[in-house]
mmCIF file of C-alpha atoms in Angstrom:
data_model
loop_
_atom_site.group_PDB
_atom_site.id
_atom_site.type_symbol
_atom_site.label_atom_id
_atom_site.label_comp_id
_atom_site.label_asym_id
_atom_site.label_seq_id
_atom_site.Cartn_x
_atom_site.Cartn_y
_atom_site.Cartn_z
ATOM 1 C CA MET S 5 36.488 -44.582 -62.924
ATOM 2 C CA PRO S 6 35.122 -41.728 -65.266
ATOM 3 C CA VAL S 7 37.032 -38.089 -64.936
ATOM 4 C CA TYR S 8 32.672 -37.375 -64.084
ATOM 5 C CA GLN S 9 33.198 -39.393 -60.919
ATOM 6 C CA LEU S 10 36.414 -38.141 -59.783
ATOM 7 C CA LEU S 11 34.855 -34.321 -60.316
ATOM 8 C CA GLY S 12 32.032 -35.148 -57.761
ATOM 9 C CA GLY S 13 29.713 -36.709 -60.120
ATOM 10 C CA LYS S 14 27.113 -36.023 -62.633
ATOM 11 C CA CYS S 15 23.966 -33.770 -62.496
ATOM 12 C CA ARG S 16 22.462 -35.050 -65.536
ATOM 13 C CA GLU S 17 22.549 -37.880 -68.213
ATOM 14 C CA ALA S 18 23.810 -36.286 -70.952
ATOM 15 C CA ALA S 19 24.435 -32.982 -72.685
ATOM 16 C CA ALA S 20 22.499 -30.658 -74.134
ATOM 17 C CA CYS S 21 24.495 -29.491 -77.892
ATOM 18 C CA TYR S 22 23.964 -26.800 -79.676
ATOM 19 C CA ALA S 23 24.669 -27.346 -83.800
ATOM 20 C CA HIS S 24 25.600 -24.809 -86.202
ATOM 21 C CA ALA S 25 23.377 -24.111 -89.359
ATOM 22 C CA GLY S 26 24.877 -22.043 -92.401
ATOM 23 C CA GLY S 27 24.528 -21.117 -95.438
ATOM 24 C CA SER S 28 24.244 -18.434 -98.532
ATOM 25 C CA CYS S 29 20.878 -16.838 -98.333
ATOM 26 C CA ARG S 30 18.353 -16.974 -95.695
ATOM 27 C CA GLU S 31 16.605 -20.187 -97.359
ATOM 28 C CA GLU S 32 19.580 -22.227 -96.989
ATOM 29 C CA VAL S 33 20.087 -21.435 -93.260
ATOM 30 C CA VAL S 34 16.473 -22.203 -92.540
ATOM 31 C CA ASP S 35 16.502 -25.786 -94.551
ATOM 32 C CA SER S 36 19.837 -26.839 -92.156
ATOM 33 C CA ILE S 37 17.573 -25.297 -89.086
ATOM 34 C CA ARG S 38 15.208 -27.893 -90.002
ATOM 35 C CA ALA S 39 17.083 -30.626 -90.434
ATOM 36 C CA PHE S 40 18.621 -29.860 -87.045
ATOM 37 C CA MET S 41 15.208 -29.755 -85.397
ATOM 38 C CA GLU S 42 14.230 -33.138 -86.737
ATOM 39 C CA GLU S 43 17.399 -34.634 -85.480
ATOM 40 C CA GLY S 44 16.385 -33.317 -82.157
ATOM 41 C CA TYR S 45 18.405 -30.184 -81.414
ATOM 42 C CA ARG S 46 16.800 -27.157 -79.457
ATOM 43 C CA HIS S 47 19.956 -25.550 -79.600
ATOM 44 C CA ILE S 48 21.615 -23.862 -83.249
ATOM 45 C CA ARG S 49 23.952 -21.436 -84.268
ATOM 46 C CA VAL S 50 22.791 -19.510 -86.996
ATOM 47 C CA GLN S 51 25.957 -17.605 -89.081
ATOM 48 C CA LEU S 52 25.025 -16.251 -92.966
ATOM 49 C CA GLY S 53 27.683 -17.037 -95.583
ATOM 50 C CA GLY S 54 30.061 -18.502 -93.419
ATOM 51 C CA TYR S 55 32.836 -16.493 -91.095
ATOM 52 C CA GLY S 56 32.961 -14.032 -92.911
ATOM 53 C CA GLY S 57 29.201 -13.056 -93.426
ATOM 54 C CA LEU S 58 28.032 -12.712 -97.245
ATOM 55 C CA SER S 59 30.728 -10.232 -99.336
ATOM 56 C CA SER S 60 29.462 -10.707 -102.947
ATOM 57 C CA ALA S 61 28.934 -7.184 -103.628
ATOM 58 C CA LEU S 62 31.509 -5.383 -102.457
ATOM 59 C CA THR S 63 34.247 -3.416 -104.100
ATOM 60 C CA ARG S 64 37.867 -3.924 -103.189
ATOM 61 C CA PRO S 65 41.059 -1.427 -104.272
ATOM 62 C CA ASP S 66 42.874 -2.163 -106.791
ATOM 63 C CA GLY S 67 45.982 -4.020 -105.752
ATOM 64 C CA ALA S 68 44.017 -6.041 -103.167
ATOM 65 C CA GLN S 69 44.784 -9.400 -101.778
ATOM 66 C CA ASP S 70 42.850 -12.112 -101.843
ATOM 67 C CA GLY S 71 40.848 -13.369 -99.029
ATOM 68 C CA ALA S 72 37.799 -13.423 -97.248
ATOM 69 C CA TYR S 73 36.153 -10.164 -97.433
ATOM 70 C CA PHE S 74 33.837 -8.822 -94.991
ATOM 71 C CA ASP S 75 31.611 -6.163 -94.669
ATOM 72 C CA PRO S 76 30.845 -4.994 -90.883
ATOM 73 C CA ARG S 77 27.755 -2.486 -91.875
ATOM 74 C CA GLY S 78 26.336 -5.076 -93.992
ATOM 75 C CA TYR S 79 26.731 -8.065 -91.614
ATOM 76 C CA VAL S 80 24.422 -6.163 -89.266
ATOM 77 C CA ARG S 81 22.072 -5.009 -91.487
ATOM 78 C CA ALA S 82 22.242 -9.119 -93.236
ATOM 79 C CA HIS S 83 21.940 -10.836 -90.020
ATOM 80 C CA LEU S 84 19.667 -9.047 -88.172
ATOM 81 C CA GLN S 85 17.509 -9.632 -91.178
ATOM 82 C CA LEU S 86 18.052 -12.947 -90.941
ATOM 83 C CA PHE S 87 17.206 -13.255 -86.972
ATOM 84 C CA GLU S 88 13.843 -12.300 -88.333
ATOM 85 C CA TYR S 89 12.769 -14.391 -91.271
ATOM 86 C CA VAL S 90 14.268 -17.351 -88.932
ATOM 87 C CA ARG S 91 11.758 -16.234 -86.218
ATOM 88 C CA GLN S 92 9.437 -16.209 -88.529
ATOM 89 C CA GLN S 93 9.597 -19.462 -90.484
ATOM 90 C CA VAL S 94 10.120 -21.650 -87.224
ATOM 91 C CA GLY S 95 9.070 -19.581 -84.216
ATOM 92 C CA ASP S 96 10.538 -20.103 -81.216
ATOM 93 C CA GLU S 97 10.093 -23.238 -80.981
ATOM 94 C CA VAL S 98 14.203 -23.446 -81.513
ATOM 95 C CA GLU S 99 16.846 -21.500 -79.517
ATOM 96 C CA LEU S 100 18.850 -19.726 -81.880
ATOM 97 C CA LEU S 101 22.608 -18.632 -81.147
ATOM 98 C CA HIS S 102 25.190 -16.269 -82.960
ATOM 99 C CA ASP S 103 28.786 -15.589 -83.249
ATOM 100 C CA ILE S 104 30.140 -12.191 -83.814
ATOM 101 C CA HIS S 105 33.920 -13.452 -83.997
ATOM 102 C CA GLU S 106 35.168 -10.254 -82.082
ATOM 103 C CA ARG S 107 34.753 -8.376 -85.708
ATOM 104 C CA LEU S 108 32.711 -5.308 -85.324
ATOM 105 C CA THR S 109 33.761 -2.196 -83.579
ATOM 106 C CA PRO S 110 32.782 -1.592 -80.060
ATOM 107 C CA ILE S 111 30.238 0.766 -80.721
ATOM 108 C CA ASP S 112 28.738 -1.375 -83.758
ATOM 109 C CA ALA S 113 28.496 -4.482 -81.397
ATOM 110 C CA VAL S 114 26.334 -2.712 -79.134
ATOM 111 C CA GLY S 115 24.407 -1.552 -81.451
ATOM 112 C CA PHE S 116 23.923 -5.018 -82.523
ATOM 113 C CA ALA S 117 23.362 -6.536 -79.463
ATOM 114 C CA SER S 118 20.467 -3.942 -78.784
ATOM 115 C CA ASP S 119 18.933 -5.036 -81.886
ATOM 116 C CA ALA S 120 19.157 -8.082 -81.281
ATOM 117 C CA GLU S 121 17.246 -8.169 -78.625
ATOM 118 C CA ARG S 122 13.641 -8.316 -80.161
ATOM 119 C CA PHE S 123 14.626 -12.128 -81.113
ATOM 120 C CA LYS S 124 15.526 -13.317 -77.581
ATOM 121 C CA LEU S 125 18.995 -15.053 -78.420
ATOM 122 C CA PHE S 126 20.271 -17.993 -76.227
ATOM 123 C CA PHE S 127 23.912 -15.584 -76.333
ATOM 124 C CA LEU S 128 25.241 -13.971 -78.655
ATOM 125 C CA GLU S 129 29.322 -14.573 -78.563
ATOM 126 C CA ASP S 130 32.054 -12.860 -78.525
ATOM 127 C CA PRO S 131 30.635 -9.013 -78.953
ATOM 128 C CA LEU S 132 34.086 -8.199 -78.102
ATOM 129 C CA ALA S 133 37.520 -8.784 -78.394
ATOM 130 C CA PRO S 134 39.523 -9.122 -75.012
ATOM 131 C CA GLU S 135 41.364 -5.683 -75.018
ATOM 132 C CA ASP S 136 37.846 -4.286 -74.978
ATOM 133 C CA LEU S 137 35.746 -5.607 -71.987
ATOM 134 C CA GLU S 138 34.464 -2.182 -70.348
ATOM 135 C CA TRP S 139 32.322 -2.058 -72.913
ATOM 136 C CA PHE S 140 30.653 -5.145 -71.673
ATOM 137 C CA HIS S 141 29.133 -2.588 -69.758
ATOM 138 C CA SER S 142 27.467 -0.636 -72.119
ATOM 139 C CA ILE S 143 26.105 -3.803 -73.545
ATOM 140 C CA ARG S 144 24.350 -4.314 -70.773
ATOM 141 C CA GLN S 145 22.948 -1.013 -69.997
ATOM 142 C CA GLN S 146 21.739 -1.214 -73.465
ATOM 143 C CA CYS S 147 20.405 -4.342 -73.647
ATOM 144 C CA SER S 148 19.011 -8.409 -71.989
ATOM 145 C CA THR S 149 20.429 -9.766 -74.968
ATOM 146 C CA PRO S 150 22.807 -12.923 -72.771
ATOM 147 C CA ILE S 151 26.233 -12.590 -73.623
ATOM 148 C CA ALA S 152 28.746 -15.584 -74.527
ATOM 149 C CA MET S 153 32.377 -14.949 -74.049
ATOM 150 C CA GLY S 154 35.846 -16.672 -73.611
ATOM 151 C CA GLU S 155 37.159 -18.390 -76.618
ATOM 152 C CA LEU S 156 40.588 -15.915 -76.560
ATOM 153 C CA PHE S 157 40.697 -15.838 -73.100
ATOM 154 C CA ASN S 158 44.500 -17.202 -71.819
ATOM 155 C CA HIS S 159 44.172 -15.807 -67.751
ATOM 156 C CA PRO S 160 42.003 -15.530 -64.838
ATOM 157 C CA ARG S 161 42.581 -11.735 -64.932
ATOM 158 C CA GLU S 162 40.255 -11.568 -68.487
ATOM 159 C CA TRP S 163 37.376 -13.388 -67.024
ATOM 160 C CA GLN S 164 36.965 -12.761 -63.059
ATOM 161 C CA PRO S 165 35.503 -9.141 -63.590
ATOM 162 C CA LEU S 166 32.866 -10.412 -66.312
ATOM 163 C CA ILE S 167 31.725 -13.085 -64.283
ATOM 164 C CA ALA S 168 31.579 -10.705 -60.563
ATOM 165 C CA GLY S 169 30.541 -7.822 -62.568
ATOM 166 C CA ARG S 170 27.546 -9.933 -63.968
ATOM 167 C CA LEU S 171 28.303 -8.856 -67.192
ATOM 168 C CA ILE S 172 28.054 -11.935 -69.254
ATOM 169 C CA ASP S 173 26.044 -15.253 -68.737
ATOM 170 C CA PHE S 174 28.084 -18.042 -70.359
ATOM 171 C CA LEU S 175 31.756 -19.119 -70.776
ATOM 172 C CA ARG S 176 33.202 -20.282 -73.702
ATOM 173 C CA MET S 177 36.509 -21.251 -72.962
ATOM 174 C CA HIS S 178 38.565 -23.374 -74.889
ATOM 175 C CA VAL S 179 39.700 -25.918 -72.125
ATOM 176 C CA SER S 180 43.154 -26.815 -72.921
ATOM 177 C CA GLN S 181 43.731 -23.133 -73.636
ATOM 178 C CA MET S 182 43.085 -21.794 -70.158
ATOM 179 C CA GLY S 183 44.896 -25.063 -68.436
ATOM 180 C CA GLY S 184 43.074 -28.234 -68.564
ATOM 181 C CA ILE S 185 40.230 -29.791 -66.545
ATOM 182 C CA THR S 186 41.274 -28.342 -62.747
ATOM 183 C CA PRO S 187 41.310 -24.814 -64.161
ATOM 184 C CA ALA S 188 37.833 -25.224 -66.408
ATOM 185 C CA ARG S 189 36.158 -26.785 -62.572
ATOM 186 C CA ASN S 190 37.312 -24.266 -60.615
ATOM 187 C CA VAL S 191 36.115 -21.192 -62.730
ATOM 188 C CA ALA S 192 33.238 -22.789 -62.946
ATOM 189 C CA ALA S 193 32.207 -23.409 -60.040
ATOM 190 C CA PHE S 194 33.586 -19.280 -59.164
ATOM 191 C CA ALA S 195 30.759 -18.451 -62.215
ATOM 192 C CA ASN S 196 28.283 -20.583 -60.596
ATOM 193 C CA MET S 197 27.568 -18.263 -57.411
ATOM 194 C CA TYR S 198 27.146 -15.265 -60.188
ATOM 195 C CA GLY S 199 24.926 -17.238 -61.905
ATOM 196 C CA VAL S 200 26.691 -17.770 -65.004
ATOM 197 C CA ARG S 201 26.585 -20.607 -66.974
ATOM 198 C CA THR S 202 29.048 -23.200 -68.823
ATOM 199 C CA ALA S 203 29.152 -23.589 -73.122
ATOM 200 C CA TRP S 204 32.571 -24.663 -73.255
ATOM 201 C CA HIS S 205 34.448 -23.892 -77.139
ATOM 202 C CA GLY S 206 34.189 -27.093 -79.135
ATOM 203 C CA PRO S 207 34.254 -26.382 -83.034
ATOM 204 C CA GLY S 208 35.438 -28.805 -85.681
ATOM 205 C CA ASP S 209 38.921 -28.319 -84.903
ATOM 206 C CA THR S 210 38.683 -29.265 -81.573
ATOM 207 C CA SER S 211 40.120 -32.823 -81.224
ATOM 208 C CA PRO S 212 38.135 -35.544 -80.064
ATOM 209 C CA VAL S 213 39.826 -35.538 -76.646
ATOM 210 C CA GLY S 214 39.056 -31.787 -75.758
ATOM 211 C CA HIS S 215 35.604 -32.518 -76.714
ATOM 212 C CA ALA S 216 35.357 -35.537 -73.934
ATOM 213 C CA ALA S 217 37.080 -33.654 -71.561
ATOM 214 C CA ASN S 218 34.010 -31.236 -72.316
ATOM 215 C CA LEU S 219 31.130 -33.674 -71.956
ATOM 216 C CA HIS S 220 32.794 -35.059 -68.398
ATOM 217 C CA LEU S 221 32.861 -31.016 -67.164
ATOM 218 C CA ASP S 222 28.799 -30.622 -69.047
ATOM 219 C CA LEU S 223 28.029 -33.643 -66.958
ATOM 220 C CA TRP S 224 29.753 -32.513 -64.223
ATOM 221 C CA ALA S 225 28.744 -28.406 -63.588
ATOM 222 C CA PRO S 226 25.435 -27.393 -61.818
ATOM 223 C CA ASN S 227 25.848 -24.922 -63.888
ATOM 224 C CA PHE S 228 25.736 -25.947 -67.485
ATOM 225 C CA GLY S 229 24.333 -24.019 -70.306
ATOM 226 C CA VAL S 230 25.016 -25.691 -73.497
ATOM 227 C CA GLN S 231 27.712 -27.462 -75.083
ATOM 228 C CA GLU S 232 28.716 -26.729 -78.771
ATOM 229 C CA TRP S 233 29.127 -29.673 -81.296
ATOM 230 C CA CYS S 234 30.435 -30.306 -84.837
ATOM 231 C CA ARG S 235 30.139 -33.821 -86.376
ATOM 232 C CA PHE S 236 32.973 -35.570 -87.527
ATOM 233 C CA PRO S 237 33.796 -37.314 -90.404
ATOM 234 C CA GLU S 238 33.182 -41.440 -89.915
ATOM 235 C CA HIS S 239 37.013 -42.149 -90.398
ATOM 236 C CA VAL S 240 37.537 -40.019 -86.799
ATOM 237 C CA TYR S 241 35.872 -42.501 -84.900
ATOM 238 C CA GLU S 242 37.679 -45.582 -85.904
ATOM 239 C CA VAL S 243 41.251 -43.358 -85.112
ATOM 240 C CA PHE S 244 39.402 -42.041 -81.474
ATOM 241 C CA PRO S 245 37.371 -45.200 -80.005
ATOM 242 C CA GLY S 246 35.173 -44.026 -77.878
ATOM 243 C CA LEU S 247 34.466 -40.499 -79.073
ATOM 244 C CA PRO S 248 31.463 -39.239 -76.891
ATOM 245 C CA GLU S 249 27.981 -39.920 -79.286
ATOM 246 C CA VAL S 250 26.017 -37.514 -80.255
ATOM 247 C CA ARG S 251 22.366 -38.377 -80.979
ATOM 248 C CA GLY S 252 18.540 -36.297 -80.708
ATOM 249 C CA GLY S 253 20.488 -33.100 -79.841
ATOM 250 C CA TYR S 254 22.434 -34.343 -76.438
ATOM 251 C CA MET S 255 26.017 -35.918 -76.309
ATOM 252 C CA TYR S 256 26.446 -39.003 -73.783
ATOM 253 C CA PRO S 257 29.148 -40.206 -72.335
ATOM 254 C CA ASN S 258 30.833 -44.255 -71.870
ATOM 255 C CA ASP S 259 31.333 -45.987 -68.983
ATOM 256 C CA ARG S 260 35.138 -46.549 -69.204
ATOM 257 C CA PRO S 261 37.672 -45.016 -66.957
ATOM 258 C CA GLY S 262 39.395 -41.485 -67.581
ATOM 259 C CA LEU S 263 38.236 -38.967 -70.285
ATOM 260 C CA GLY S 264 36.267 -42.638 -71.748
ATOM 261 C CA ILE S 265 38.047 -41.886 -75.058
ATOM 262 C CA ASP S 266 41.924 -43.801 -76.802
ATOM 263 C CA VAL S 267 43.968 -42.543 -79.658
ATOM 264 C CA ASP S 268 44.690 -45.445 -82.220
ATOM 265 C CA GLU S 269 48.001 -44.248 -83.477
ATOM 266 C CA GLU S 270 49.112 -46.567 -86.255
ATOM 267 C CA LEU S 271 45.663 -45.332 -87.828
ATOM 268 C CA ALA S 272 46.100 -41.840 -86.829
ATOM 269 C CA ALA S 273 49.001 -42.195 -89.386
ATOM 270 C CA ARG S 274 47.119 -42.058 -92.332
ATOM 271 C CA TYR S 275 45.768 -38.685 -92.019
ATOM 272 C CA PRO S 276 48.822 -36.694 -91.355
ATOM 273 C CA CYS S 277 48.140 -32.510 -90.480
ATOM 274 C CA LYS S 278 48.403 -31.024 -94.379
ATOM 275 C CA ASP S 279 49.959 -27.741 -94.592
ATOM 276 C CA GLN S 280 47.477 -25.392 -95.880
ATOM 277 C CA VAL S 281 46.537 -21.768 -94.516
ATOM 278 C CA GLU S 282 42.513 -21.876 -94.163
ATOM 279 C CA GLN S 283 40.550 -19.209 -95.649
ATOM 280 C CA TRP S 284 38.998 -18.013 -92.323
ATOM 281 C CA THR S 285 42.316 -16.462 -91.360
ATOM 282 C CA GLN S 286 42.307 -14.643 -94.184
ATOM 283 C CA THR S 287 39.727 -12.171 -93.523
ATOM 284 C CA ARG S 288 39.716 -8.353 -94.706
ATOM 285 C CA LEU S 289 37.872 -5.420 -94.156
ATOM 286 C CA PRO S 290 36.247 -3.167 -97.659
ATOM 287 C CA ASP S 291 40.166 -1.668 -97.857
ATOM 288 C CA GLY S 292 41.784 -4.754 -97.911
ATOM 289 C CA SER S 293 43.125 -4.076 -94.316
ATOM 290 C CA PRO S 294 43.183 -7.602 -91.666
ATOM 291 C CA SER S 295 40.029 -8.658 -90.072
ATOM 292 C CA ARG S 296 40.429 -10.415 -86.709
ATOM 293 C CA PRO S 297 39.729 -13.407 -87.495
#
């Protein structure tokens, strides 16, 4: 029996996904958006210059360490201009999403959310760090931009007040990090009472098994919002037979028991993990001090 049946049955045949559109300039971002739209995607996350924004114009202090340098104020200006340009080019036919990655000061995050309101984002993700949750009241008082939050959360005390206070609109928790399918189901049911929808964390470094778990929760949840999805290389589909299929902007399950996915351990051994430092973990502010990754 598929897991979604054990949860109570499915509310939908497939889960709407959002894709990631990025580029070093706004024209590249729009080209990426249009390509995804042609594939059928209706929800697209837009980022300019990768996770750290555009940093080529930054002047670093002598002796500053290497890293992905990030100018918070420049990031805000560039992305507000990006949102405006994207709306001019593709109109309102596509839902736009954006992720701040908690890299702004709370007051700058409040201002960014307010200034972005006119672009009608589907949601603005992680505007604040988990230790700054009180600032969500200020965002709500300033604007109606939908807010998504949760990928760094670990404990119910972090998400309960935001849900009950109707301070966020989408749950972005990482299912394995919060304890697995049962805790995720419980949180989704709790959030449903407050009009908060699910948008489980599903970046490229989430395993195919994790994506399958996300999908079964998506199919069951009456308050499903959207599902993050990143394309895998072809060999990953061989290592993980049963990996959910995505077409036309939707993720589809199979009817196999459990999560419907398996692992070919012998084939997986051909692709050992690489011991390397990812550039996004080396984000720095203009003066060289570390920023949140």
